[in-house]
mmCIF file of N, CA and C in Angstrom:
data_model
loop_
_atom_site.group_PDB
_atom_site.id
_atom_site.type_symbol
_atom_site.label_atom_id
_atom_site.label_comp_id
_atom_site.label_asym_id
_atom_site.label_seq_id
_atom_site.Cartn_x
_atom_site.Cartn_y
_atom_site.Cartn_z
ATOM 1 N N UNK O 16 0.820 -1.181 0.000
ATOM 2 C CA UNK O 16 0.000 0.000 0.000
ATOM 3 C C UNK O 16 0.864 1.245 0.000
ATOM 4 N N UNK O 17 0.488 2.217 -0.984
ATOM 5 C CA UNK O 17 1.392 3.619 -1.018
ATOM 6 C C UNK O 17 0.857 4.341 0.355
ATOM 7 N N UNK O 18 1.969 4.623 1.200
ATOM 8 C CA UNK O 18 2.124 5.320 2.438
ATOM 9 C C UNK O 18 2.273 6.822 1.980
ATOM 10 N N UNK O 19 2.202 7.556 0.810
ATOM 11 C CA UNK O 19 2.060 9.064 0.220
ATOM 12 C C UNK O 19 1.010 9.235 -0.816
ATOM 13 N N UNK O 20 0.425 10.536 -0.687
ATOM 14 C CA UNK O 20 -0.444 10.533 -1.760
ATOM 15 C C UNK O 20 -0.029 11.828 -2.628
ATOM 16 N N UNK O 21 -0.024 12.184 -3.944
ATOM 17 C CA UNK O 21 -0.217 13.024 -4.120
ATOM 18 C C UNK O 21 -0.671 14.382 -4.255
ATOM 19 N N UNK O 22 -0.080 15.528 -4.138
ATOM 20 C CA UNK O 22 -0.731 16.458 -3.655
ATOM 21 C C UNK O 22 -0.578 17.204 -5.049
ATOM 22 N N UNK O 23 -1.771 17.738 -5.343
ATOM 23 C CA UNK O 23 -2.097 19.055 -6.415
ATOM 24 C C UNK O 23 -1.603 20.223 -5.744
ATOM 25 N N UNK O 24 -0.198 20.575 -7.041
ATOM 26 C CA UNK O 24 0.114 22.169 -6.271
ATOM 27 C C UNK O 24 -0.815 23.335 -6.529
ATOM 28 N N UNK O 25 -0.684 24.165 -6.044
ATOM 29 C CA UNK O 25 -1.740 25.209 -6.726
ATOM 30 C C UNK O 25 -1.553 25.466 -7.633
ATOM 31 N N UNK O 26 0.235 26.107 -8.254
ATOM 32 C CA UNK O 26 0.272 26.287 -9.356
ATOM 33 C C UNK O 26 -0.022 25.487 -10.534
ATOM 34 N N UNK O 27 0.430 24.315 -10.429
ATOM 35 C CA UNK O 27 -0.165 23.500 -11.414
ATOM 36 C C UNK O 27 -1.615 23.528 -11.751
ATOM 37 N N UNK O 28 -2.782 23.627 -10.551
ATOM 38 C CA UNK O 28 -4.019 23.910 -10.686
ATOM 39 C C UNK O 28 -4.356 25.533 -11.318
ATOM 40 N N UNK O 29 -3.955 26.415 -10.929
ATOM 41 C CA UNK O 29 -3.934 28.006 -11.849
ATOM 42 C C UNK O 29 -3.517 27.292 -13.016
ATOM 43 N N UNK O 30 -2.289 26.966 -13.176
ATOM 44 C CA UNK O 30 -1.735 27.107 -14.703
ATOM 45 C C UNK O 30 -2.900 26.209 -15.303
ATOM 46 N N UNK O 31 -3.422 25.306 -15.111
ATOM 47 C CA UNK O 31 -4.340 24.166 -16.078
ATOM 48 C C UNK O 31 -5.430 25.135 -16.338
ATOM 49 N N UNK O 32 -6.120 25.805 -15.237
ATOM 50 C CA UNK O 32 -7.209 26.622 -15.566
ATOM 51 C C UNK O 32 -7.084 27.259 -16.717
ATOM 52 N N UNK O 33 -5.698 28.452 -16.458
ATOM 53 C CA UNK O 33 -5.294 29.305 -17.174
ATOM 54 C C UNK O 33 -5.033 29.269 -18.859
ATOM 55 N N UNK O 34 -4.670 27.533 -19.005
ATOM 56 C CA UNK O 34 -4.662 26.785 -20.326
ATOM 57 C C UNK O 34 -6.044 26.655 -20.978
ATOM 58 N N UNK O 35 -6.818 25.857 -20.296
ATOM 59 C CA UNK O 35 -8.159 25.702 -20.576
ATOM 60 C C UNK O 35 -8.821 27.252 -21.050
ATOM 61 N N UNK O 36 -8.666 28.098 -19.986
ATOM 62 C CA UNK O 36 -9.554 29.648 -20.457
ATOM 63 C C UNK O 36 -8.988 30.252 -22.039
ATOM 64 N N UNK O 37 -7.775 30.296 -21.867
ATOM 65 C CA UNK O 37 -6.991 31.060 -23.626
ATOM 66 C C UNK O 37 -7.729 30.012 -24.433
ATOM 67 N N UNK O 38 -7.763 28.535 -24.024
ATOM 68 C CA UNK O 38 -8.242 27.599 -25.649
ATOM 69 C C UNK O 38 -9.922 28.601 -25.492
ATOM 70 N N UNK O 39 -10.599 28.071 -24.544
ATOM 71 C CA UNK O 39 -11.623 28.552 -24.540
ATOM 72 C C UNK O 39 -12.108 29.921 -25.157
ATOM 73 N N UNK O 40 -11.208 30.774 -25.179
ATOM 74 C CA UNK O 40 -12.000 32.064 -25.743
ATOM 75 C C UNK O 40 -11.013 32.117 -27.029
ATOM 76 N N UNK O 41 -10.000 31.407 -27.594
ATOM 77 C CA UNK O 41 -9.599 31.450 -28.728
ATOM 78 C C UNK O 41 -10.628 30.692 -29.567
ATOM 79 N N UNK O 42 -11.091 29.545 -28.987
ATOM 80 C CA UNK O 42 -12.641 28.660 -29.592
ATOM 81 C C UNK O 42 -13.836 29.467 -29.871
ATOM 82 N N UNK O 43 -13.966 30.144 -28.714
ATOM 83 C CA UNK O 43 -15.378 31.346 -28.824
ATOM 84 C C UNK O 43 -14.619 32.234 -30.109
ATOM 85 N N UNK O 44 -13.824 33.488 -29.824
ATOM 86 C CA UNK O 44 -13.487 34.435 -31.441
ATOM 87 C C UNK O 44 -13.938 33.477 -32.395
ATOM 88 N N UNK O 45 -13.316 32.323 -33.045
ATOM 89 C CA UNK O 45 -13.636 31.531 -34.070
ATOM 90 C C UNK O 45 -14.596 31.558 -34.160
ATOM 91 N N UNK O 46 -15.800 30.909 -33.438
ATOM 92 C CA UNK O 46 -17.280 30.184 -33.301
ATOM 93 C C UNK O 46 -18.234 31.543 -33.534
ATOM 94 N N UNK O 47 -17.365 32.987 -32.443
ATOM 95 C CA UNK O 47 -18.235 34.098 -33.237
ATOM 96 C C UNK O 47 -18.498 34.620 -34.378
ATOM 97 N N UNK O 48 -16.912 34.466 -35.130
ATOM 98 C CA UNK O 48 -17.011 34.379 -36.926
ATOM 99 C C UNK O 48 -17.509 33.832 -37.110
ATOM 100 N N UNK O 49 -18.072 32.723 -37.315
ATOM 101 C CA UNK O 49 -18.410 31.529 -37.740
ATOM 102 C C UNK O 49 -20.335 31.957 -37.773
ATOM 103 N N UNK O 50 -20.416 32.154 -36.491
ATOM 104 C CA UNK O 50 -21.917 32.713 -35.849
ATOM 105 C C UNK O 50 -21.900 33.823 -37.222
ATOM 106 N N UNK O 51 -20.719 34.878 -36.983
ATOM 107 C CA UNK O 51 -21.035 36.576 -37.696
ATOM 108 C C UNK O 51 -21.566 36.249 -39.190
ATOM 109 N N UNK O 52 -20.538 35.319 -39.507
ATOM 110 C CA UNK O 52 -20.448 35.005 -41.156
ATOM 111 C C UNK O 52 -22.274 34.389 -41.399
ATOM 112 N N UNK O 53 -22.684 34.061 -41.325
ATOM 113 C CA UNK O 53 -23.564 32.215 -41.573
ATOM 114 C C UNK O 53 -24.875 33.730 -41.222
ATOM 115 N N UNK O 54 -24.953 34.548 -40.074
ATOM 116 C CA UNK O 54 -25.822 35.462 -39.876
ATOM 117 C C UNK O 54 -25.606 36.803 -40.923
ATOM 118 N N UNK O 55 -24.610 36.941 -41.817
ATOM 119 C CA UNK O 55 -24.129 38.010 -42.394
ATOM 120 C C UNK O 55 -24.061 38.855 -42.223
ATOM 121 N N UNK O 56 -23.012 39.295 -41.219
ATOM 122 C CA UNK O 56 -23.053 40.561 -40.624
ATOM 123 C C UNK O 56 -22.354 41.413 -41.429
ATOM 124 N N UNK O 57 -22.739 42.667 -40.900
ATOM 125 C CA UNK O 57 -22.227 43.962 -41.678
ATOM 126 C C UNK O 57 -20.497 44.204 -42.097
ATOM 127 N N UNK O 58 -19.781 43.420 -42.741
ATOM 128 C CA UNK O 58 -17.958 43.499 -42.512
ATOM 129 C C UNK O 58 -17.282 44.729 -42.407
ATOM 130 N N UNK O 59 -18.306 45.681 -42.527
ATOM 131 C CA UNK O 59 -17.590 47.288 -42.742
ATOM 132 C C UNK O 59 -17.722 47.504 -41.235
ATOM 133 N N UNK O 60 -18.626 46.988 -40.541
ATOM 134 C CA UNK O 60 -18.420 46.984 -38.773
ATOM 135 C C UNK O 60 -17.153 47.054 -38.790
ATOM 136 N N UNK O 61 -16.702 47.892 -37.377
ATOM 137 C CA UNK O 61 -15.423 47.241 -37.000
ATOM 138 C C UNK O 61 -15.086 46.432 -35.825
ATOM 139 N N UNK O 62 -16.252 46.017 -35.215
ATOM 140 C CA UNK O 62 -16.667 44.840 -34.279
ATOM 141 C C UNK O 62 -16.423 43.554 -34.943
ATOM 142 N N UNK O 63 -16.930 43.737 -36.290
ATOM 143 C CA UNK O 63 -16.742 42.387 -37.424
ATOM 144 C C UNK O 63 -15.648 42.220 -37.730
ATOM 145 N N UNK O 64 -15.122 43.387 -38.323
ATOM 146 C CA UNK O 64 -13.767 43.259 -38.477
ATOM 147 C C UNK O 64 -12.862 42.693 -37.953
ATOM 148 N N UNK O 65 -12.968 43.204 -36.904
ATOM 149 C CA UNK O 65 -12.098 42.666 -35.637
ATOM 150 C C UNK O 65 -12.187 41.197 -35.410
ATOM 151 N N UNK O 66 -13.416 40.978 -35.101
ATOM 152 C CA UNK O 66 -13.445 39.322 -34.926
ATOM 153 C C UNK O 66 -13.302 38.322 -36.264
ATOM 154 N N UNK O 67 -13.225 39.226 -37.398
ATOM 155 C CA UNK O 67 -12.861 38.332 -38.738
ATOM 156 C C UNK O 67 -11.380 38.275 -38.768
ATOM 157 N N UNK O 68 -10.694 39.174 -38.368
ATOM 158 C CA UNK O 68 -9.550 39.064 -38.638
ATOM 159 C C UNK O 68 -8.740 38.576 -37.744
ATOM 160 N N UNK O 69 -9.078 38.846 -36.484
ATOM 161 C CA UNK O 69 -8.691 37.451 -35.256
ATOM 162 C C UNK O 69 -8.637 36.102 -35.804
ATOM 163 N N UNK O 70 -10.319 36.267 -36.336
ATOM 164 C CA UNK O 70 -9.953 34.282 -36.579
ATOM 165 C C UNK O 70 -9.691 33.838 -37.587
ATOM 166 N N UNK O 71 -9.456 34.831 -38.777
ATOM 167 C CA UNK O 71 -8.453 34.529 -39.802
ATOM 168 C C UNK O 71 -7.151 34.285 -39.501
ATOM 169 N N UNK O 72 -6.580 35.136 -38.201
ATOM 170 C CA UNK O 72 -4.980 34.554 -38.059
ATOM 171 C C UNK O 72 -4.890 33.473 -37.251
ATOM 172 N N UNK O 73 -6.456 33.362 -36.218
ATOM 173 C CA UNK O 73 -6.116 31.753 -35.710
ATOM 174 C C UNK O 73 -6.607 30.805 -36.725
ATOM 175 N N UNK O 74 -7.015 31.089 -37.405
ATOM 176 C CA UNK O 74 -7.859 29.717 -38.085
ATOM 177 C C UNK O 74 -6.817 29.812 -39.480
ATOM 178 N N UNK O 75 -5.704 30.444 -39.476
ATOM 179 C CA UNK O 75 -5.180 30.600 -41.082
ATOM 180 C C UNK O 75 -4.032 29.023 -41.241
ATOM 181 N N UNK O 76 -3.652 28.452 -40.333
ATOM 182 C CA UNK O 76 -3.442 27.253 -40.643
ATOM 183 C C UNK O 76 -4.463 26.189 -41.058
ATOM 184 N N UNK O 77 -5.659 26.149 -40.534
ATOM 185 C CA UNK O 77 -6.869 25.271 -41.176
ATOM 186 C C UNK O 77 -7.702 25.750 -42.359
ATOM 187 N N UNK O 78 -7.405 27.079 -42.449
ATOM 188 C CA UNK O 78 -8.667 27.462 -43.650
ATOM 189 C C UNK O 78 -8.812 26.768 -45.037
ATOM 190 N N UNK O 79 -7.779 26.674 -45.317
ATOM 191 C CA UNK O 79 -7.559 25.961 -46.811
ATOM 192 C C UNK O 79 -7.172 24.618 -46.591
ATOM 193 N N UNK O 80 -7.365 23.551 -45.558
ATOM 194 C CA UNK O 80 -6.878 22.586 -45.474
ATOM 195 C C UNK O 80 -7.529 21.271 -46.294
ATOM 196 N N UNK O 81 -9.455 21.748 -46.521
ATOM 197 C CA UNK O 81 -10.100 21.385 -47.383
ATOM 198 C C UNK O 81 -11.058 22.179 -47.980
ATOM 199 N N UNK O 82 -11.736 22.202 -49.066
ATOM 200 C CA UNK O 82 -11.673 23.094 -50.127
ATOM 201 C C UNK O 82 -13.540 21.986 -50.246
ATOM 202 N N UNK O 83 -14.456 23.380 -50.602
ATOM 203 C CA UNK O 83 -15.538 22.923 -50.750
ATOM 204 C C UNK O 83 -16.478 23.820 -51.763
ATOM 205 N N UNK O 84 -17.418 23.739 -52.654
ATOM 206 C CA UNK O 84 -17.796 24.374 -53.605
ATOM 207 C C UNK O 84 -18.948 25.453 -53.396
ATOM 208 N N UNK O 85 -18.923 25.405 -51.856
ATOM 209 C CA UNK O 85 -20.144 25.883 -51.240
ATOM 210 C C UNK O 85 -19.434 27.241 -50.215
ATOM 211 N N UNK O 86 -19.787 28.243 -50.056
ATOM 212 C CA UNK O 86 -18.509 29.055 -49.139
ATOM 213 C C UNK O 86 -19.096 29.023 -47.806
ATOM 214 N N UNK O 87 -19.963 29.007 -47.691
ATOM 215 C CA UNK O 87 -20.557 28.658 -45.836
ATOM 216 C C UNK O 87 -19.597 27.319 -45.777
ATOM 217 N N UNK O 88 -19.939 26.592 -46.423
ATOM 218 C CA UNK O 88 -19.123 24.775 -45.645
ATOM 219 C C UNK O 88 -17.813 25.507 -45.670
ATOM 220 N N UNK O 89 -16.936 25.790 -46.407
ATOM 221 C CA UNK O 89 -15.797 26.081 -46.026
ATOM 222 C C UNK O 89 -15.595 26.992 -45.389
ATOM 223 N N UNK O 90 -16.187 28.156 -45.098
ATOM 224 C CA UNK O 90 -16.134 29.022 -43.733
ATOM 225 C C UNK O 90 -16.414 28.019 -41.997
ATOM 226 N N UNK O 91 -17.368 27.045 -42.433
ATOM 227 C CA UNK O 91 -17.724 26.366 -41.269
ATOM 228 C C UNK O 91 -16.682 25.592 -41.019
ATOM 229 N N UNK O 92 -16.156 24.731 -41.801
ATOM 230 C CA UNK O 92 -15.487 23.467 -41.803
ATOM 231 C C UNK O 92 -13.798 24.061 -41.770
ATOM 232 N N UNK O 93 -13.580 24.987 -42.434
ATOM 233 C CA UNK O 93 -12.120 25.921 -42.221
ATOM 234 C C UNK O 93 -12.044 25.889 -40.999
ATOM 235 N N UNK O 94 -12.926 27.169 -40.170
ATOM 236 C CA UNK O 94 -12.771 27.652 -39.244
ATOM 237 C C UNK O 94 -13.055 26.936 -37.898
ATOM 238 N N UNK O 95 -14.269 25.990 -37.791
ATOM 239 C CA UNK O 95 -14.347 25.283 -37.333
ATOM 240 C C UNK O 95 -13.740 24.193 -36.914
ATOM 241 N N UNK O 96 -12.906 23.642 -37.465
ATOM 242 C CA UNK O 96 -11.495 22.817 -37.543
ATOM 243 C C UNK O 96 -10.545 23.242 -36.424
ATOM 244 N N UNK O 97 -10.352 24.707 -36.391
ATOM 245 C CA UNK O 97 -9.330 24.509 -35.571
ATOM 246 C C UNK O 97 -9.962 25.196 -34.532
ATOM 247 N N UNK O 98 -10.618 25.387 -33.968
ATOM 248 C CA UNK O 98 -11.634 25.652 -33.207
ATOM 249 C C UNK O 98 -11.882 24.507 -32.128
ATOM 250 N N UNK O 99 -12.088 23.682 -32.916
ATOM 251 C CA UNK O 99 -12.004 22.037 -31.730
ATOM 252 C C UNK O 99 -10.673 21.715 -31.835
ATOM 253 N N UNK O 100 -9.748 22.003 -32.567
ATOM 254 C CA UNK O 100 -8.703 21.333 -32.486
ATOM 255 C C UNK O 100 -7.615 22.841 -31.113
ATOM 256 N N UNK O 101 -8.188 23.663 -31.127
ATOM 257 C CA UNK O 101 -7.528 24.660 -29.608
ATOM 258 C C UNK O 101 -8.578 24.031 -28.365
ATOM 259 N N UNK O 102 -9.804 23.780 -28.637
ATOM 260 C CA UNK O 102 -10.530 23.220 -27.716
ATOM 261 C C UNK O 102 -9.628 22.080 -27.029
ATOM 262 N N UNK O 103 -9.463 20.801 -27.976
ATOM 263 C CA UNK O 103 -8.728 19.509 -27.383
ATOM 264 C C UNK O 103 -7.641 19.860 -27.193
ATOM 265 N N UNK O 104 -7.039 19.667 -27.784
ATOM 266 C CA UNK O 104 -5.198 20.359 -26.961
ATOM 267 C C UNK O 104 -5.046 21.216 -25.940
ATOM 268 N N UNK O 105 -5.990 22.215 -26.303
ATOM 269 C CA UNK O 105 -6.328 22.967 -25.115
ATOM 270 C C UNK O 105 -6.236 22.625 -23.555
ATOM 271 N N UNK O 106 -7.289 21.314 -23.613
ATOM 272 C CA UNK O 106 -7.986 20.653 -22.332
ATOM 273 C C UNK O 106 -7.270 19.374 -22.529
ATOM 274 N N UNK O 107 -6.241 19.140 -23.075
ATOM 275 C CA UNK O 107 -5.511 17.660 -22.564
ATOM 276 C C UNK O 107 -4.463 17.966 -22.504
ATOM 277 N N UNK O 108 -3.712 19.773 -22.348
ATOM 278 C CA UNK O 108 -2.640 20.576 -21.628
ATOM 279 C C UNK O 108 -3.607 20.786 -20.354
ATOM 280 N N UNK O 109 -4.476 21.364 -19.967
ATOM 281 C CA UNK O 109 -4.791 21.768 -18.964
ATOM 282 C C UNK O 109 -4.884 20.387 -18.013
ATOM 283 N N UNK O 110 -5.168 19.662 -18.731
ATOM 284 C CA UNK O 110 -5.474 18.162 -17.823
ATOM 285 C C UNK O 110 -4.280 17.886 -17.140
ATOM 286 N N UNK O 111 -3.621 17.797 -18.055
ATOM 287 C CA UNK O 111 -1.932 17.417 -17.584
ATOM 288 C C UNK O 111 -1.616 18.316 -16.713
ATOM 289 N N UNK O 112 -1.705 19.312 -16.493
ATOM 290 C CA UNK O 112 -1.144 20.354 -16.106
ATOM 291 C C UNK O 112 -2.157 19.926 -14.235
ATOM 292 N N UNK O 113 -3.654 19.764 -14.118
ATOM 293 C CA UNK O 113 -4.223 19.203 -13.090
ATOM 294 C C UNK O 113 -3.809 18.281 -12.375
ATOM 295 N N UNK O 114 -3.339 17.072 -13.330
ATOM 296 C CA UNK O 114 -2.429 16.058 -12.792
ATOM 297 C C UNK O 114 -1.041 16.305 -11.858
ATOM 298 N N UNK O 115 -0.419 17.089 -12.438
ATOM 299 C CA UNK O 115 0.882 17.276 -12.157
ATOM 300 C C UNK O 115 0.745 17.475 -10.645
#
């Protein structure tokens, strides 16, 4: 029988949070393009702007990764892509980071 148990430091518990929250609202910007686009919002906004061009530089490694004849699916499926993919990495750094 183990006579020690592990103890969760705090920091390790802040830092996992702290991982989880950046994926989390780097997921939301995306998901709000995603929302802005599909609702057609005004792009001359500069509320729009702003959040188009955020998740053009997070989402600019996935945008073109597949190619569709329809421009909603590839706005969805671009952007959306890496959207779950900051979500999971996101939360299986923060996990690790709980563990520790």
């Amino acid at each position: 029988m183990p006579t020690h148990t592990r103890v969760r430091t705090r920091g390790s518990s802040q830092a996992g949070r702290a991982v989880a929250l950046v994926a989390d609202v780097l997921a939301f910007v995306i998901a709000l393009w995603i929302l802005l686009y599909l609702l057609d919002a005004n792009q001359g906004n500069e509320l729009v702007n702003f959040i188009h061009d955020a998740a053009t530089w997070l989402a600019g490694w996935s945008y073109d990764l597949f190619t569709f004849s329809k421009e909603w699916v590839q706005v969805v499926v671009g952007y959306g892509l890496a959207a779950v993919v900051y979500l999971f990495i996101g939360h299986i750094v923060a996990g690790w980071l709980y563990r520790r």
